[in-house]
Every structure is written in C-alpha cells, then in structure tokens.
Amino acid sequence: MVKNIALIRGDCASPEIVAEAVKVLDRIAEKYNHTFNYTEVDMGGAAIDKYGDPLPQHELDKCLASDSVLMGSIGGPKWEGLPGEKRAEKGLLRLRAGMKLFSNNRPAKIWPQLAAASPLKESIVEKGIDFIIVRELIGGVYFGNHETHVLENGEKQAVDSMPYSEHEIERIGRVGFETAMKRNKKLCCVDKANVLDTSRLWREVLRRLHAEYPEVEYSEMFVDNAAMQICKNPSQFDVIVTENMFGDILSDEASEITGSIGMIPSSSLGEGTLGLYEPIHGSAPDIMGQDKINPIATILAAGMMLRYSFGMTEEADDIEAAVGKVLDKGIRTPDIMSEGCTLVGCSAMGDAIIAEI
Ligand code: IPM
Ligand code: MG
C-alpha cells in the first residue's frame, strides 16, 4: 500500500520522538512492502516562529489532503506568554476542529513489565488496569465562547461557556458504545449531572442510545467520584465516555497510574479514516536535546495509525510486540528506569524496537 502521512514534528523534545516513530514506520514499510510518503507540517510553536500563526490554513490543508497525521507534542515555555488566539495550543484545537476529529481514544493499560512503576499499591495494580477513555474532542468548554470583559464597577470578569447539542453527544456516545462492544461491553458515562445541564443532556442522549446496545452494561458516574475511583479501583472500568475537559483531566490521571505517561498513545478520529495520532504526554522542554525522552508513546501512536486508519493489523501487532520484547529485555528510558534494567536514550530505544521488527 501507498500511504501519505502528514508529519508534525512538534516542539521542544518532540522532534526526537517523531524521528524514532518514522524509523519504525520505515522499517515496517520495508518489511511489509508498503510505501509511506511524508509531508512535513508546521503547527504549534514551530508555526508561530515561521508564520506568526500556530496553524496557517495551508498547513491544515496538508493534513486534510493526507491519509493520516502523526504528531509529537506542541508548545513550551517559549510561546507561553502569547494571547489566546496565538497560543501554540490553539493550533492543536484548530487542527482537531478543522479535521472534524470528534472522538479521542486514550487507552490506560498497564504493561506488566512496568507494573512496579505504577504509583498505586500492588494490591490494586494486580487486579489489572485496562480501560479506554473516549473523550469528546471538538465541543464543550474548549470551543464555547471565551471572553473577558470589564464590569460596571471596573472589575474584570471572564466567562467560558460549555455548549453541547444532542448530535454532538450522540456521535461520541455511539463511539463509546461501539468501543465497548469490541471490548468487555461495559460503558460508563462520566459527567457532573448533579450540577451541569450539559451533563444531564449527556445522560438523556446516552440512555436513549443504550436501547440500541442492550448487551452493553451501561453506568453513570460523577466526575469527582470517577477521579477517585480511577486510583482506588481502576479495574472496574472498561470504557469511559466523557466530555472534552473531563476527558482531558481524567486521561492524565489514567496514564499516570499505569506507571509512565511516556508510554501512552492516543488516536483522534472523525467519521472517516483520516485520523490524528499523538502521544498523550507534553513536549518535555526540560529534557529537550538530551536524547532522554521516551519515544514509545509516539511509536505506539504510529502503530495505532496503521491499525485504525490504514487497516494494517499485522503491522500494528508487530510494533506492539516489538515494544513488549524490548521491555522484556529490561531496556528502559529514564522515565521508566528501575533497578537491574539497562538505561538507554531516545534514539537507542528506537533502534532496539526496530531490531525486534
Ligand atoms: C491534551 C492536551 C491539550 C488539551 C492541550 C495542549 C490544549 O492537554 O491533548 O490533552 O487540553 O486537549
Ligand atoms: Mg491534556
């Protein structure tokens, strides 16, 4: 197969991990006789530096013309003082909206080789951690009105609104139910229905959808309780479906309990197969240029792209198995290092994975 991949190398330490993911993709192309063409796209800090805009239309167009987008994380201290519209993060939000990627899948799965790195007690970890957060990605408070105005008394007031309409909830709810059907058939809607109207509408729409998926065990949980349950009893979850900001917050918590945020990839999809694949961690400005960042999340994100956007199941399995073998051998980047293991840098980790493919 020939596939055109848009590549956003990202900011700070991100280009280091994207380079490793590309090495892995090239190895897959060689082994399975595919051709992967790459188009470089500037987004985030890199685009601000070059064009004064975190996502110019011509860069978004390159993504829309591709078969899928692979990216490292964007942003960093260099761009932090900029006004709202010019922030690096705004480029990412415009990319998600421009590509109509309403569904963000963030798996929280513990690698048995790294179980000791989980901050949770062994008695909790040994029950297993393997769930997915299905996060709504282009609605809610992220895309509502943001404004700061001055009140009559001279005091400033800021307002962020959180709109959700039924069709937005229904399409992500469907992804939640479908994902559950492919897994252990359990779906939990996480919300704040004791306070928010949007959450009450979420429940109404999801209960309606449940009728179409009678095999799925459907439940509802307030987000504050969910935050607690994720660290107290994570094995109870199979699929969580939730709105944009709750999903942002809970997915960081969920990745942390697995031992390393450096291991978790994510996929964002809309109606078709055009997707955006990225690690869930940030751009790690503190270790940039030091060959210390863990490339595994981005390599696994490339694997997810093969699986979900290109239908290359065997190739994706191959990448995941290679990561498993490298972990079995005790090869570790600093973030997942433990006693008795071999410490390597980002690029040596990439090489070790390629050697197993
Ligand atoms: C994420 C990030 C982004 C988000 C930021 C960078 C805008 O935290 O992908 O989780 O909040 O969605
Ligand atoms: Mg986040």
Coordinates of C-alpha atoms and ligand atoms in Angstrom, one line a residue:
M1 CA 0.0 0.0 0.0
V2 CA 1.0 3.6 -0.5
K3 CA 0.1 6.0 2.3
N4 CA 0.7 9.7 2.6
I5 CA 1.4 10.7 6.2
A6 CA 1.4 14.3 7.4
L7 CA 4.1 14.7 10.0
I8 CA 4.0 17.3 12.7
R9 CA 7.4 17.0 14.4
G10 CA 6.3 19.2 17.3
D11 CA 8.1 21.4 19.7
C12 CA 10.9 21.1 22.3
A13 CA 11.8 17.4 22.7
S14 CA 9.1 16.2 20.4
P15 CA 11.1 16.1 17.1
E16 CA 13.3 13.5 18.8
I17 CA 10.4 11.1 19.4
V18 CA 8.8 11.6 16.0
A19 CA 12.2 10.8 14.4
E20 CA 12.1 7.4 16.2
A21 CA 8.5 6.8 15.1
V22 CA 9.4 7.5 11.5
K23 CA 12.3 5.0 11.8
V24 CA 9.8 2.4 12.9
L25 CA 7.4 3.2 10.1
D26 CA 10.2 2.9 7.6
R27 CA 11.1 -0.5 9.0
I28 CA 7.5 -1.6 8.7
A29 CA 7.3 -0.3 5.1
E30 CA 10.5 -2.3 4.3
K31 CA 9.3 -5.5 5.9
Y32 CA 5.7 -5.4 4.5
N33 CA 6.4 -3.8 1.2
H34 CA 4.5 -0.5 1.8
T35 CA 5.4 3.0 0.8
F36 CA 5.0 5.7 3.3
N37 CA 5.4 9.3 2.0
Y38 CA 5.8 12.0 4.5
T39 CA 4.7 15.7 4.2
E40 CA 6.2 18.0 6.9
V41 CA 3.6 20.2 8.6
D42 CA 4.3 23.1 10.9
M43 CA 1.9 23.5 13.8
G44 CA 2.2 25.0 17.3
G45 CA 5.4 26.7 18.3
A46 CA 7.2 25.9 15.1
A47 CA 4.4 27.5 13.1
I48 CA 4.3 30.6 15.3
D49 CA 8.1 31.0 14.7
K50 CA 7.8 30.6 11.0
Y51 CA 4.4 32.2 10.2
G52 CA 3.3 34.0 13.3
D53 CA 0.2 31.7 13.4
P54 CA 0.0 28.3 15.2
L55 CA -1.8 26.7 12.3
P56 CA -2.0 28.6 9.0
Q57 CA -4.6 27.3 6.6
H58 CA -2.0 26.0 4.1
E59 CA -0.6 23.7 6.9
L60 CA -4.1 22.5 7.8
D61 CA -4.8 21.8 4.1
K62 CA -1.7 19.5 4.0
C63 CA -3.3 17.5 6.9
L64 CA -6.7 17.3 5.2
A65 CA -5.0 16.1 2.0
S66 CA -3.1 13.3 3.8
D67 CA -4.2 9.8 4.7
S68 CA -3.4 10.5 8.3
V69 CA -1.4 12.7 10.6
L70 CA 1.3 11.7 13.1
M71 CA 2.4 14.3 15.5
G72 CA 4.6 14.9 18.5
S73 CA 3.5 17.3 21.3
I74 CA 3.5 21.0 20.8
G75 CA 4.0 24.1 22.9
G76 CA 6.6 25.1 25.5
P77 CA 7.7 28.0 27.7
K78 CA 9.0 30.0 24.7
W79 CA 5.4 30.5 23.5
E80 CA 3.6 30.7 26.8
G81 CA 3.0 34.5 27.1
L82 CA 1.1 34.8 23.8
P83 CA -2.5 35.9 23.6
G84 CA -5.3 33.2 23.4
E85 CA -5.6 33.0 19.6
K86 CA -1.8 32.9 19.0
R87 CA -1.0 30.2 21.6
A88 CA 0.6 27.0 20.4
E89 CA -2.3 25.0 21.9
K90 CA -4.8 26.9 19.7
G91 CA -3.1 25.4 16.7
L92 CA -3.9 21.9 18.0
L93 CA -7.5 22.9 18.8
R94 CA -7.9 24.3 15.3
L95 CA -6.4 21.2 13.8
R96 CA -8.8 18.9 15.7
A97 CA -11.7 21.0 14.7
G98 CA -10.5 21.5 11.1
M99 CA -10.1 17.7 10.7
K100 CA -13.5 17.2 12.4
L101 CA -11.9 14.8 14.9
F102 CA -14.7 14.5 17.5
S103 CA -13.5 11.3 19.1
N104 CA -10.3 10.9 21.1
N105 CA -9.4 7.5 22.4
R106 CA -6.9 7.3 25.2
P107 CA -6.1 3.9 26.4
A108 CA -4.9 3.3 30.0
K109 CA -3.3 0.0 30.1
I110 CA -0.6 -1.3 32.3
W111 CA 2.4 -3.0 30.7
P112 CA 3.1 -6.0 33.0
Q113 CA 6.9 -5.3 32.7
L114 CA 6.3 -1.8 34.2
A115 CA 3.7 -2.7 36.9
A116 CA 6.2 -1.8 39.6
A117 CA 6.4 1.8 38.2
S118 CA 2.7 2.4 39.0
P119 CA 2.2 4.7 41.9
L120 CA -0.7 2.6 43.1
K121 CA -0.4 -0.2 45.6
E122 CA 0.4 -3.7 44.3
S123 CA -3.0 -5.0 45.6
I124 CA -4.8 -2.5 43.3
V125 CA -2.5 -3.0 40.3
E126 CA -2.6 -6.8 40.3
K127 CA -6.4 -6.6 39.6
G128 CA -5.4 -5.2 36.2
I129 CA -5.7 -1.8 34.6
D130 CA -7.0 -1.8 31.1
F131 CA -9.6 0.8 30.1
I132 CA -10.1 3.4 27.4
I133 CA -11.3 6.9 27.8
V134 CA -13.4 8.1 24.9
R135 CA -13.1 11.8 25.1
E136 CA -15.3 14.2 23.1
L137 CA -12.8 16.4 21.3
I138 CA -14.3 19.3 19.4
G139 CA -17.1 20.6 21.7
G140 CA -17.8 21.8 25.2
V141 CA -16.0 24.5 27.0
Y142 CA -12.9 24.2 24.7
F143 CA -15.0 25.5 21.8
G144 CA -17.6 27.6 23.6
N145 CA -17.3 31.4 23.9
H146 CA -14.3 32.7 25.8
E147 CA -14.5 36.3 26.9
T148 CA -13.1 38.7 29.4
H149 CA -14.9 42.0 29.9
V150 CA -15.0 44.8 32.4
L151 CA -18.0 45.1 34.8
E152 CA -19.6 48.4 35.7
N153 CA -17.6 48.5 38.9
G154 CA -14.4 48.3 36.9
E155 CA -13.7 44.7 37.9
K156 CA -12.8 42.2 35.2
Q157 CA -15.0 39.2 34.6
A158 CA -14.2 36.2 32.5
V159 CA -16.7 33.8 31.0
D160 CA -16.2 30.4 29.3
S161 CA -19.3 28.7 28.1
M162 CA -19.8 25.0 27.7
P163 CA -22.3 24.2 24.9
Y164 CA -23.3 20.7 23.8
S165 CA -26.0 19.8 21.4
E166 CA -27.7 16.4 21.0
H167 CA -26.0 15.4 17.8
E168 CA -22.5 16.1 19.3
I169 CA -23.3 13.9 22.3
E170 CA -24.9 11.2 20.2
R171 CA -22.0 10.7 17.8
I172 CA -19.4 10.4 20.6
G173 CA -21.8 8.3 22.6
R174 CA -22.0 5.9 19.7
V175 CA -18.2 5.6 19.6
G176 CA -18.4 4.8 23.3
F177 CA -20.9 2.0 22.8
E178 CA -19.2 0.6 19.7
T179 CA -15.8 0.6 21.6
A180 CA -17.4 -1.2 24.5
M181 CA -19.0 -3.8 22.1
K182 CA -15.4 -4.6 20.9
R183 CA -14.1 -4.9 24.4
N184 CA -15.7 -6.1 27.7
K185 CA -19.1 -4.5 26.9
K186 CA -19.1 -2.0 29.8
L187 CA -19.6 1.7 29.3
C188 CA -19.5 4.4 32.0
C189 CA -20.7 7.9 31.2
V190 CA -18.7 10.3 33.4
D191 CA -20.2 13.7 34.0
K192 CA -21.4 16.3 36.6
A193 CA -25.1 15.8 36.2
N194 CA -25.7 16.9 39.8
V195 CA -24.7 20.4 38.7
L196 CA -24.5 20.9 34.9
D197 CA -27.3 21.0 32.3
T198 CA -24.9 19.7 29.7
S199 CA -24.2 16.6 31.8
R200 CA -28.0 16.0 32.2
L201 CA -28.3 16.2 28.4
W202 CA -25.4 13.7 28.0
R203 CA -27.3 11.2 30.3
E204 CA -30.5 11.7 28.4
V205 CA -28.9 11.0 25.0
L206 CA -26.7 8.2 26.2
R207 CA -29.7 6.4 27.9
R208 CA -31.6 6.7 24.6
L209 CA -28.6 5.2 22.7
H210 CA -28.3 2.4 25.3
A211 CA -31.5 0.9 23.9
E212 CA -29.6 0.2 20.7
Y213 CA -26.9 -1.6 22.6
P214 CA -28.7 -3.7 25.1
E215 CA -25.7 -6.0 25.5
V216 CA -23.6 -3.2 27.0
E217 CA -23.7 -2.8 30.7
Y218 CA -24.2 1.0 30.9
S219 CA -23.5 3.1 34.0
E220 CA -23.1 6.7 35.0
M221 CA -20.7 8.4 37.4
F222 CA -20.0 11.9 38.6
V223 CA -16.5 13.1 37.5
D224 CA -15.3 13.8 41.0
N225 CA -16.1 10.3 42.1
A226 CA -14.6 8.9 38.8
A227 CA -11.3 10.7 39.6
M228 CA -11.3 8.9 42.9
Q229 CA -12.3 5.5 41.5
I230 CA -9.6 5.6 38.9
C231 CA -6.9 5.5 41.6
K232 CA -8.9 3.4 44.1
N233 CA -10.4 0.7 41.9
P234 CA -9.4 1.1 38.2
S235 CA -10.1 -2.5 37.3
Q236 CA -13.8 -1.7 37.4
F237 CA -13.6 0.4 34.2
D238 CA -13.7 -0.9 30.6
V239 CA -14.8 2.2 28.5
I240 CA -15.4 5.6 29.9
V241 CA -17.1 8.2 27.7
T242 CA -16.9 11.8 28.7
E243 CA -17.0 15.4 27.6
N244 CA -13.9 17.3 26.4
M245 CA -12.5 18.9 29.6
F246 CA -13.3 16.0 31.9
G247 CA -11.6 13.7 29.4
D248 CA -8.5 15.9 29.3
I249 CA -8.2 15.8 33.1
L250 CA -9.0 12.1 33.7
S251 CA -6.8 10.9 30.9
D252 CA -3.7 12.4 32.5
E253 CA -4.7 10.7 35.8
A254 CA -5.3 7.4 34.0
S255 CA -2.0 7.5 32.2
E256 CA -0.1 8.3 35.4
I257 CA -1.5 5.2 37.2
T258 CA -0.1 3.0 34.5
G259 CA 3.5 4.0 35.5
S260 CA 4.5 6.2 32.8
I261 CA 2.8 8.9 30.7
G262 CA 5.6 8.3 28.2
M263 CA 4.0 5.0 27.2
I264 CA 0.5 6.1 26.2
P265 CA -0.5 6.9 22.6
S266 CA -3.8 8.4 21.5
S267 CA -5.9 8.5 18.4
S268 CA -8.4 11.1 17.3
L269 CA -10.9 10.2 14.6
G270 CA -14.0 11.7 12.9
E271 CA -16.4 10.0 10.6
G272 CA -13.8 8.5 8.2
T273 CA -10.4 7.0 8.5
L274 CA -8.5 10.3 8.5
G275 CA -7.0 10.5 12.0
L276 CA -4.5 12.3 14.2
Y277 CA -2.2 10.2 16.2
E278 CA 0.0 11.5 19.0
P279 CA 1.5 10.7 22.4
I280 CA -0.6 11.9 25.3
H281 CA 2.3 13.5 27.1
G282 CA 3.6 17.0 26.6
S283 CA 6.7 18.3 24.7
A284 CA 9.1 17.9 27.7
P285 CA 11.0 21.2 27.4
D286 CA 13.0 20.3 30.5
I287 CA 14.8 17.4 28.7
M288 CA 14.9 18.7 25.1
G289 CA 18.0 18.0 23.1
Q290 CA 19.3 15.5 25.6
D291 CA 18.2 12.2 24.0
K292 CA 16.3 11.3 27.2
I293 CA 12.7 11.4 26.1
N294 CA 10.8 8.1 25.8
P295 CA 9.7 7.6 22.2
I296 CA 7.4 4.6 23.0
A297 CA 4.1 6.6 23.2
T298 CA 4.8 8.1 19.7
I299 CA 5.9 4.7 18.3
L300 CA 2.7 3.2 19.6
A301 CA 0.7 6.1 18.2
A302 CA 2.2 5.3 14.8
G303 CA 1.1 1.7 15.4
M304 CA -2.4 2.9 16.1
M305 CA -2.4 4.8 12.9
L306 CA -1.6 1.7 11.0
R307 CA -4.4 -0.2 12.8
Y308 CA -7.2 2.3 12.8
S309 CA -6.6 4.5 9.7
F310 CA -4.8 2.1 7.3
G311 CA -6.3 -1.3 8.4
M312 CA -2.8 -2.7 8.8
T313 CA -3.5 -5.1 11.7
E314 CA -0.5 -7.4 11.4
E315 CA 1.9 -4.4 11.1
A316 CA 0.4 -2.8 14.2
D317 CA 0.6 -6.0 16.1
D318 CA 4.3 -6.3 15.1
I319 CA 5.1 -2.8 16.5
E320 CA 3.3 -3.6 19.8
A321 CA 5.0 -7.0 20.1
A322 CA 8.4 -5.3 19.5
V323 CA 7.8 -2.8 22.3
G324 CA 6.9 -5.7 24.6
K325 CA 10.1 -7.6 23.7
V326 CA 12.3 -4.6 24.3
L327 CA 10.6 -4.1 27.7
D328 CA 11.1 -7.8 28.5
K329 CA 14.8 -7.3 27.8
G330 CA 14.9 -4.7 30.5
I331 CA 15.7 -1.8 28.1
R332 CA 14.5 1.4 29.6
T333 CA 14.5 5.2 29.0
P334 CA 15.0 7.3 32.2
D335 CA 11.2 7.8 32.9
I336 CA 10.6 4.1 33.2
M337 CA 14.0 3.1 34.6
S338 CA 14.2 0.7 37.5
E339 CA 16.9 -1.3 39.3
G340 CA 18.6 -4.0 37.3
C341 CA 17.5 -2.6 33.9
T342 CA 19.6 -1.1 31.1
L343 CA 19.3 2.6 30.7
V344 CA 19.2 3.9 27.1
G345 CA 18.4 7.2 25.4
C346 CA 15.6 8.0 23.0
S347 CA 17.3 7.0 19.8
A348 CA 18.8 3.8 21.2
M349 CA 15.2 2.9 22.4
G350 CA 14.0 3.4 18.8
D351 CA 16.8 1.2 17.5
A352 CA 16.1 -1.5 20.0
I353 CA 12.4 -1.6 18.9
I354 CA 13.4 -1.7 15.2
A355 CA 15.7 -4.6 15.8
E356 CA 12.6 -6.6 17.0
I357 CA 10.5 -5.9 13.9
Ligands
IPM1 C1 -4.3 17.2 25.5 C2 -3.6 18.5 25.9 C3 -4.4 19.6 25.1 C4 -5.8 19.5 25.5 C5 -3.8 21.0 25.2 C6 -2.4 21.0 24.8 C7 -4.6 22.0 24.5 O1 -3.7 18.7 27.2 O2 -4.2 16.8 24.4 O3 -4.7 16.5 26.5 O4 -6.2 20.1 26.6 O5 -6.6 18.9 24.8
MG2 MG -4.3 17.1 28.4

